[in-house]
PDB file of C-alpha atoms and ligand atoms in Angstrom:
ATOM      1  CA  ASP L 871      88.452 104.407  79.240  1.00 57.00           C
ATOM      2  CA  MET L 872      91.629 106.215  80.025  1.00 67.00           C
ATOM      3  CA  GLU L 873      93.409 104.781  82.993  1.00 76.00           C
ATOM      4  CA  VAL L 874      95.046 107.179  85.371  1.00 87.00           C
ATOM      5  CA  ALA L 875      98.295 106.139  87.059  1.00 93.00           C
ATOM      6  CA  ILE L 876      99.654 108.177  89.900  1.00 94.00           C
ATOM      7  CA  LYS L 877     103.145 107.903  91.301  1.00 96.00           C
ATOM      8  CA  VAL L 878     103.354 108.378  95.037  1.00 97.00           C
ATOM      9  CA  VAL L 879     106.685 108.575  96.847  1.00 96.00           C
ATOM     10  CA  VAL L 880     106.922 107.513 100.475  1.00 96.00           C
ATOM     11  CA  VAL L 881     109.836 109.170 102.256  1.00 96.00           C
ATOM     12  CA  GLY L 882     111.334 109.393 105.717  1.00 96.00           C
ATOM     13  CA  ASN L 883     114.190 107.946 107.725  1.00 96.00           C
ATOM     14  CA  GLY L 884     114.956 104.227 107.750  1.00 93.00           C
ATOM     15  CA  ALA L 885     112.830 101.965 109.966  1.00 94.00           C
ATOM     16  CA  VAL L 886     109.871 104.341 110.358  1.00 96.00           C
ATOM     17  CA  GLY L 887     107.648 101.811 108.572  1.00 95.00           C
ATOM     18  CA  LYS L 888     107.538 102.990 104.946  1.00 94.00           C
ATOM     19  CA  SER L 889     107.869  99.553 103.344  1.00 92.00           C
ATOM     20  CA  SER L 890     105.396  98.107 105.833  1.00 93.00           C
ATOM     21  CA  MET L 891     102.916 100.882 105.009  1.00 95.00           C
ATOM     22  CA  ILE L 892     103.171 100.264 101.281  1.00 94.00           C
ATOM     23  CA  GLN L 893     102.779  96.552 101.826  1.00 92.00           C
ATOM     24  CA  ARG L 894      99.798  97.075 104.132  1.00 94.00           C
ATOM     25  CA  TYR L 895      98.017  99.267 101.628  1.00 95.00           C
ATOM     26  CA  CYS L 896      98.778  97.235  98.519  1.00 93.00           C
ATOM     27  CA  LYS L 897      98.673  93.699  99.898  1.00 91.00           C
ATOM     28  CA  GLY L 898      96.659  94.093 103.072  1.00 92.00           C
ATOM     29  CA  ILE L 899      99.250  92.438 105.285  1.00 90.00           C
ATOM     30  CA  PHE L 900     101.768  93.260 108.005  1.00 91.00           C
ATOM     31  CA  THR L 901     104.830  91.112 108.522  1.00 83.00           C
ATOM     32  CA  LYS L 902     107.323  91.859 111.215  1.00 76.00           C
ATOM     33  CA  ASP L 903     110.365  91.142 109.111  1.00 70.00           C
ATOM     34  CA  TYR L 904     109.299  92.542 105.787  1.00 62.00           C
ATOM     35  CA  LYS L 905     112.202  93.028 103.437  1.00 63.00           C
ATOM     36  CA  LYS L 906     111.597  94.693 100.138  1.00 57.00           C
ATOM     37  CA  THR L 907     111.705  92.308  97.216  1.00 52.00           C
ATOM     38  CA  ILE L 908     114.863  93.080  95.332  1.00 50.00           C
ATOM     39  CA  GLY L 909     114.223  94.559  91.914  1.00 56.00           C
ATOM     40  CA  VAL L 910     110.745  95.890  92.623  1.00 64.00           C
ATOM     41  CA  ASP L 911     110.517  99.682  92.575  1.00 83.00           C
ATOM     42  CA  PHE L 912     106.901 100.001  93.598  1.00 90.00           C
ATOM     43  CA  LEU L 913     103.724  98.209  94.594  1.00 92.00           C
ATOM     44  CA  GLU L 914     100.408  99.303  93.198  1.00 94.00           C
ATOM     45  CA  ARG L 915      96.768  99.326  94.087  1.00 95.00           C
ATOM     46  CA  GLN L 916      93.821 100.011  91.886  1.00 94.00           C
ATOM     47  CA  ILE L 917      91.123 102.233  93.338  1.00 91.00           C
ATOM     48  CA  ILE L 918      87.957 103.887  92.127  1.00 88.00           C
ATOM     49  CA  VAL L 919      87.673 107.652  92.502  1.00 83.00           C
ATOM     50  CA  ASN L 920      84.565 109.423  91.179  1.00 82.00           C
ATOM     51  CA  SER L 921      83.783 106.206  89.255  1.00 86.00           C
ATOM     52  CA  GLU L 922      87.176 106.410  87.547  1.00 86.00           C
ATOM     53  CA  GLU L 923      89.825 103.727  87.833  1.00 89.00           C
ATOM     54  CA  VAL L 924      93.003 105.064  89.339  1.00 90.00           C
ATOM     55  CA  ARG L 925      96.233 103.137  89.746  1.00 94.00           C
ATOM     56  CA  LEU L 926      98.252 104.299  92.747  1.00 95.00           C
ATOM     57  CA  MET L 927     101.880 103.320  92.332  1.00 96.00           C
ATOM     58  CA  LEU L 928     103.606 103.477  95.698  1.00 96.00           C
ATOM     59  CA  TRP L 929     107.336 103.788  95.325  1.00 95.00           C
ATOM     60  CA  ASP L 930     109.505 102.108  97.894  1.00 90.00           C
ATOM     61  CA  THR L 931     113.221 102.393  98.515  1.00 85.00           C
ATOM     62  CA  ALA L 932     115.625  99.527  99.089  1.00 80.00           C
ATOM     63  CA  GLY L 933     116.997 101.176 102.217  1.00 82.00           C
ATOM     64  CA  GLN L 934     119.017 103.847 100.388  1.00 85.00           C
ATOM     65  CA  GLU L 935     117.461 106.494 102.626  1.00 86.00           C
ATOM     66  CA  GLU L 936     119.706 105.354 105.448  1.00 83.00           C
ATOM     67  CA  PHE L 937     122.749 106.327 103.391  1.00 83.00           C
ATOM     68  CA  ASP L 938     121.190 109.485 101.990  1.00 83.00           C
ATOM     69  CA  ALA L 939     121.567 107.850  98.585  1.00 84.00           C
ATOM     70  CA  ILE L 940     118.118 108.118  97.020  1.00 87.00           C
ATOM     71  CA  THR L 941     118.505 108.823  93.319  1.00 86.00           C
ATOM     72  CA  LYS L 942     116.590 111.373  91.260  1.00 88.00           C
ATOM     73  CA  ALA L 943     114.828 108.483  89.500  1.00 88.00           C
ATOM     74  CA  TYR L 944     112.991 107.725  92.705  1.00 92.00           C
ATOM     75  CA  TYR L 945     111.341 111.155  92.774  1.00 94.00           C
ATOM     76  CA  ARG L 946     110.955 111.665  89.029  1.00 94.00           C
ATOM     77  CA  GLY L 947     107.351 112.240  88.000  1.00 95.00           C
ATOM     78  CA  ALA L 948     105.962 111.896  91.522  1.00 96.00           C
ATOM     79  CA  GLN L 949     102.504 113.435  91.864  1.00 96.00           C
ATOM     80  CA  ALA L 950     102.037 112.948  95.579  1.00 96.00           C
ATOM     81  CA  CYS L 951     104.151 112.366  98.657  1.00 97.00           C
ATOM     82  CA  VAL L 952     103.753 110.669 102.027  1.00 98.00           C
ATOM     83  CA  LEU L 953     106.213 111.956 104.661  1.00 98.00           C
ATOM     84  CA  VAL L 954     106.677 109.489 107.513  1.00 98.00           C
ATOM     85  CA  PHE L 955     108.240 109.646 110.974  1.00 98.00           C
ATOM     86  CA  SER L 956     108.002 107.249 113.898  1.00 98.00           C
ATOM     87  CA  THR L 957     106.485 107.684 117.358  1.00 98.00           C
ATOM     88  CA  THR L 958     109.610 106.100 118.888  1.00 98.00           C
ATOM     89  CA  ASP L 959     112.312 107.848 116.861  1.00 98.00           C
ATOM     90  CA  ARG L 960     112.936 111.525 117.509  1.00 98.00           C
ATOM     91  CA  GLU L 961     115.540 111.803 114.786  1.00 98.00           C
ATOM     92  CA  SER L 962     112.972 110.697 112.233  1.00 98.00           C
ATOM     93  CA  TYR L 963     110.718 113.553 113.385  1.00 98.00           C
ATOM     94  CA  GLN L 964     113.556 116.068 113.182  1.00 98.00           C
ATOM     95  CA  ALA L 965     114.412 114.871 109.665  1.00 97.00           C
ATOM     96  CA  ILE L 966     111.008 115.715 108.189  1.00 98.00           C
ATOM     97  CA  ASP L 967     111.977 119.254 107.126  1.00 98.00           C
ATOM     98  CA  ASN L 968     114.949 117.857 105.308  1.00 97.00           C
ATOM     99  CA  TRP L 969     112.862 115.217 103.482  1.00 97.00           C
ATOM    100  CA  ARG L 970     110.309 117.816 102.493  1.00 97.00           C
ATOM    101  CA  GLU L 971     113.029 120.009 101.005  1.00 97.00           C
ATOM    102  CA  LYS L 972     114.474 117.101  99.043  1.00 95.00           C
ATOM    103  CA  VAL L 973     111.133 116.206  97.528  1.00 96.00           C
ATOM    104  CA  GLU L 974     110.408 119.840  96.724  1.00 97.00           C
ATOM    105  CA  ALA L 975     113.809 120.297  95.091  1.00 96.00           C
ATOM    106  CA  GLU L 976     113.108 117.374  92.743  1.00 96.00           C
ATOM    107  CA  VAL L 977     109.418 117.673  91.951  1.00 97.00           C
ATOM    108  CA  GLY L 978     108.156 120.945  93.414  1.00 97.00           C
ATOM    109  CA  ASN L 979     105.226 121.410  95.727  1.00 96.00           C
ATOM    110  CA  ILE L 980     103.187 118.223  95.205  1.00 97.00           C
ATOM    111  CA  PRO L 981     100.252 117.166  97.435  1.00 96.00           C
ATOM    112  CA  THR L 982     101.771 115.770 100.614  1.00 97.00           C
ATOM    113  CA  VAL L 983     100.548 114.246 103.855  1.00 97.00           C
ATOM    114  CA  LEU L 984     102.479 113.932 107.102  1.00 98.00           C
ATOM    115  CA  VAL L 985     102.291 110.649 109.021  1.00 98.00           C
ATOM    116  CA  GLN L 986     103.306 109.725 112.542  1.00 98.00           C
ATOM    117  CA  ASN L 987     103.526 105.928 112.354  1.00 98.00           C
ATOM    118  CA  LYS L 988     103.735 103.303 115.139  1.00 98.00           C
ATOM    119  CA  ILE L 989     101.045 104.976 117.194  1.00 98.00           C
ATOM    120  CA  ASP L 990     100.481 101.556 118.815  1.00 98.00           C
ATOM    121  CA  LEU L 991     103.734 102.281 120.686  1.00 98.00           C
ATOM    122  CA  LEU L 992     102.346 105.463 122.251  1.00 95.00           C
ATOM    123  CA  GLU L 993     103.632 104.574 125.714  1.00 96.00           C
ATOM    124  CA  GLU L 994     107.153 104.698 124.243  1.00 97.00           C
ATOM    125  CA  THR L 995     106.620 108.024 122.519  1.00 97.00           C
ATOM    126  CA  VAL L 996     109.465 110.526 122.242  1.00 98.00           C
ATOM    127  CA  ILE L 997     107.388 113.190 120.483  1.00 98.00           C
ATOM    128  CA  LYS L 998     104.768 115.317 122.182  1.00 97.00           C
ATOM    129  CA  ASN L 999     101.422 115.640 120.427  1.00 97.00           C
ATOM    130  CA  GLU L1000     101.832 119.430 120.331  1.00 98.00           C
ATOM    131  CA  GLU L1001     105.184 119.074 118.594  1.00 98.00           C
ATOM    132  CA  ALA L1002     103.805 116.835 115.879  1.00 98.00           C
ATOM    133  CA  GLU L1003     100.821 119.116 115.369  1.00 98.00           C
ATOM    134  CA  ALA L1004     103.042 122.203 115.256  1.00 98.00           C
ATOM    135  CA  LEU L1005     105.175 120.587 112.580  1.00 98.00           C
ATOM    136  CA  ALA L1006     102.138 119.800 110.446  1.00 98.00           C
ATOM    137  CA  LYS L1007     100.841 123.334 110.902  1.00 98.00           C
ATOM    138  CA  ARG L1008     104.158 124.939 110.020  1.00 98.00           C
ATOM    139  CA  LEU L1009     104.491 122.806 106.879  1.00 97.00           C
ATOM    140  CA  LYS L1010     100.768 123.273 106.110  1.00 97.00           C
ATOM    141  CA  LEU L1011     100.232 119.526 105.785  1.00 97.00           C
ATOM    142  CA  ARG L1012      97.340 117.245 106.579  1.00 96.00           C
ATOM    143  CA  PHE L1013      98.510 115.127 109.518  1.00 97.00           C
ATOM    144  CA  TYR L1014      97.684 111.514 110.419  1.00 97.00           C
ATOM    145  CA  ARG L1015      98.649 109.355 113.360  1.00 98.00           C
ATOM    146  CA  ALA L1016      98.794 105.805 112.090  1.00 98.00           C
ATOM    147  CA  SER L1017      99.709 102.286 112.976  1.00 98.00           C
ATOM    148  CA  VAL L1018     100.587 100.058 110.093  1.00 97.00           C
ATOM    149  CA  LYS L1019     100.747  97.187 112.554  1.00 97.00           C
ATOM    150  CA  GLU L1020      97.226  97.723 113.919  1.00 97.00           C
ATOM    151  CA  ASP L1021      95.930  98.895 110.536  1.00 97.00           C
ATOM    152  CA  LEU L1022      94.935 102.323 111.852  1.00 97.00           C
ATOM    153  CA  ASN L1023      94.532 105.264 109.468  1.00 97.00           C
ATOM    154  CA  VAL L1024      96.412 103.699 106.555  1.00 96.00           C
ATOM    155  CA  ASN L1025      93.576 103.024 104.101  1.00 92.00           C
ATOM    156  CA  GLU L1026      90.971 105.450 105.317  1.00 92.00           C
ATOM    157  CA  GLY L1027      93.466 108.123 106.364  1.00 92.00           C
ATOM    158  CA  VAL L1028      96.765 108.482 104.587  1.00 93.00           C
ATOM    159  CA  PHE L1029      95.973 106.956 101.210  1.00 93.00           C
ATOM    160  CA  ASN L1030      92.393 108.080 101.033  1.00 89.00           C
ATOM    161  CA  THR L1031      93.565 111.676 101.343  1.00 90.00           C
ATOM    162  CA  THR L1032      96.478 111.069  98.994  1.00 91.00           C
ATOM    163  CA  SER L1033      94.237 109.703  96.251  1.00 88.00           C
ATOM    164  CA  SER L1034      91.638 112.437  96.560  1.00 86.00           C
ATOM    165  CA  ASN L1035      94.379 115.084  96.623  1.00 87.00           C
ATOM    166  CA  VAL L1036      95.590 114.001  93.205  1.00 86.00           C
ATOM    167  CA  THR L1037      92.284 113.220  91.538  1.00 80.00           C
ATOM    168  CA  ASN L1038      90.247 116.280  92.494  1.00 71.00           C
TER     169      ASN L1038
HETATM  170  P1  LIG V1073     111.276 101.404 106.513  1.00 90.78           P
HETATM  171  O1  LIG V1073     112.747 101.277 106.707  1.00 90.78           O
HETATM  172  O2  LIG V1073     110.816 102.806 106.718  1.00 90.78           O
HETATM  173  O3  LIG V1073     110.808 100.840 105.210  1.00 90.78           O
HETATM  174  O4  LIG V1073     110.577 100.562 107.694  1.00 90.78           O
HETATM  175  P2  LIG V1073     110.013  99.057 107.666  1.00 90.78           P
HETATM  176  O5  LIG V1073     108.690  99.002 106.978  1.00 90.78           O
HETATM  177  O6  LIG V1073     111.075  98.139 107.209  1.00 90.78           O
HETATM  178  O7  LIG V1073     109.707  98.851 109.223  1.00 90.78           O
HETATM  179  C1  LIG V1073     110.729  98.898 110.195  1.00 90.78           C
HETATM  180  C2  LIG V1073     110.297  98.098 111.402  1.00 90.78           C
HETATM  181  O8  LIG V1073     109.188  98.728 112.041  1.00 90.78           O
HETATM  182  C3  LIG V1073     109.832  96.671 111.052  1.00 90.78           C
HETATM  183  O9  LIG V1073     110.282  95.796 112.064  1.00 90.78           O
HETATM  184  C4  LIG V1073     108.328  96.793 111.067  1.00 90.78           C
HETATM  185  O10 LIG V1073     107.716  95.558 111.382  1.00 90.78           O
HETATM  186  C5  LIG V1073     108.103  97.815 112.169  1.00 90.78           C
HETATM  187  N1  LIG V1073     106.842  98.567 112.026  1.00 90.78           N
HETATM  188  C6  LIG V1073     106.343  99.149 110.910  1.00 90.78           C
HETATM  189  N2  LIG V1073     105.176  99.766 111.167  1.00 90.78           N
HETATM  190  C7  LIG V1073     104.909  99.571 112.485  1.00 90.78           C
HETATM  191  C8  LIG V1073     103.836  99.976 113.363  1.00 90.78           C
HETATM  192  O11 LIG V1073     102.856 100.642 113.001  1.00 90.78           O
HETATM  193  N3  LIG V1073     103.955  99.598 114.679  1.00 90.78           N
HETATM  194  C9  LIG V1073     105.007  98.867 115.137  1.00 90.78           C
HETATM  195  N4  LIG V1073     105.017  98.536 116.425  1.00 90.78           N
HETATM  196  N5  LIG V1073     106.022  98.466 114.339  1.00 90.78           N
HETATM  197  C10 LIG V1073     105.979  98.821 113.027  1.00 90.78           C
HETATM  198 MG1  LIG V1074     111.958 100.092 103.600  1.00 90.78          MG
END
């Protein structure tokens, strides 16, 4: 049996919950003070799609995104992308166009989903629903509201779509 491995890059501003999302999906846990293990480029999870084994490799950053210092190696060979912004961080929402362009410049137009994380903090929101939906529509992206903390829409939403996007 040939095993399929798919590289997925998770991008967005610092502190939107990218590392937490990867950890949630691959390890099934949420820790408030998660710090990426130094030296690990990605976490992986094995899934079954159309009775085929697929290895999703979710690439994390070590915080370089905050210094705009993500190297080409991070994007190289990526077959899918998860673009993340936070419910409580307007700058992270405004930065999505920029992240999309960066990914596209490195790897072209790969299957991508847009995620508004930290939906559990909805009472602190700084982004109107219409704005988030308009962004998704303009970029022609499937859009999910998620909470990594409450485990909402991570498995069944974001990564379910990501895996079927790349295997169908
Ligand atoms: P990254 O810089 O994008 O990798 O973000 P992190 O995964 O390090 O998360 C930044 C902070 O946001 C951490 O304190 C997380 O515990 C917290 N966080 C992540 N996801 C959620 C969420 O869905 N809800 C809430 N309330 N906090 C979250
Ligand atoms: Mg991180």
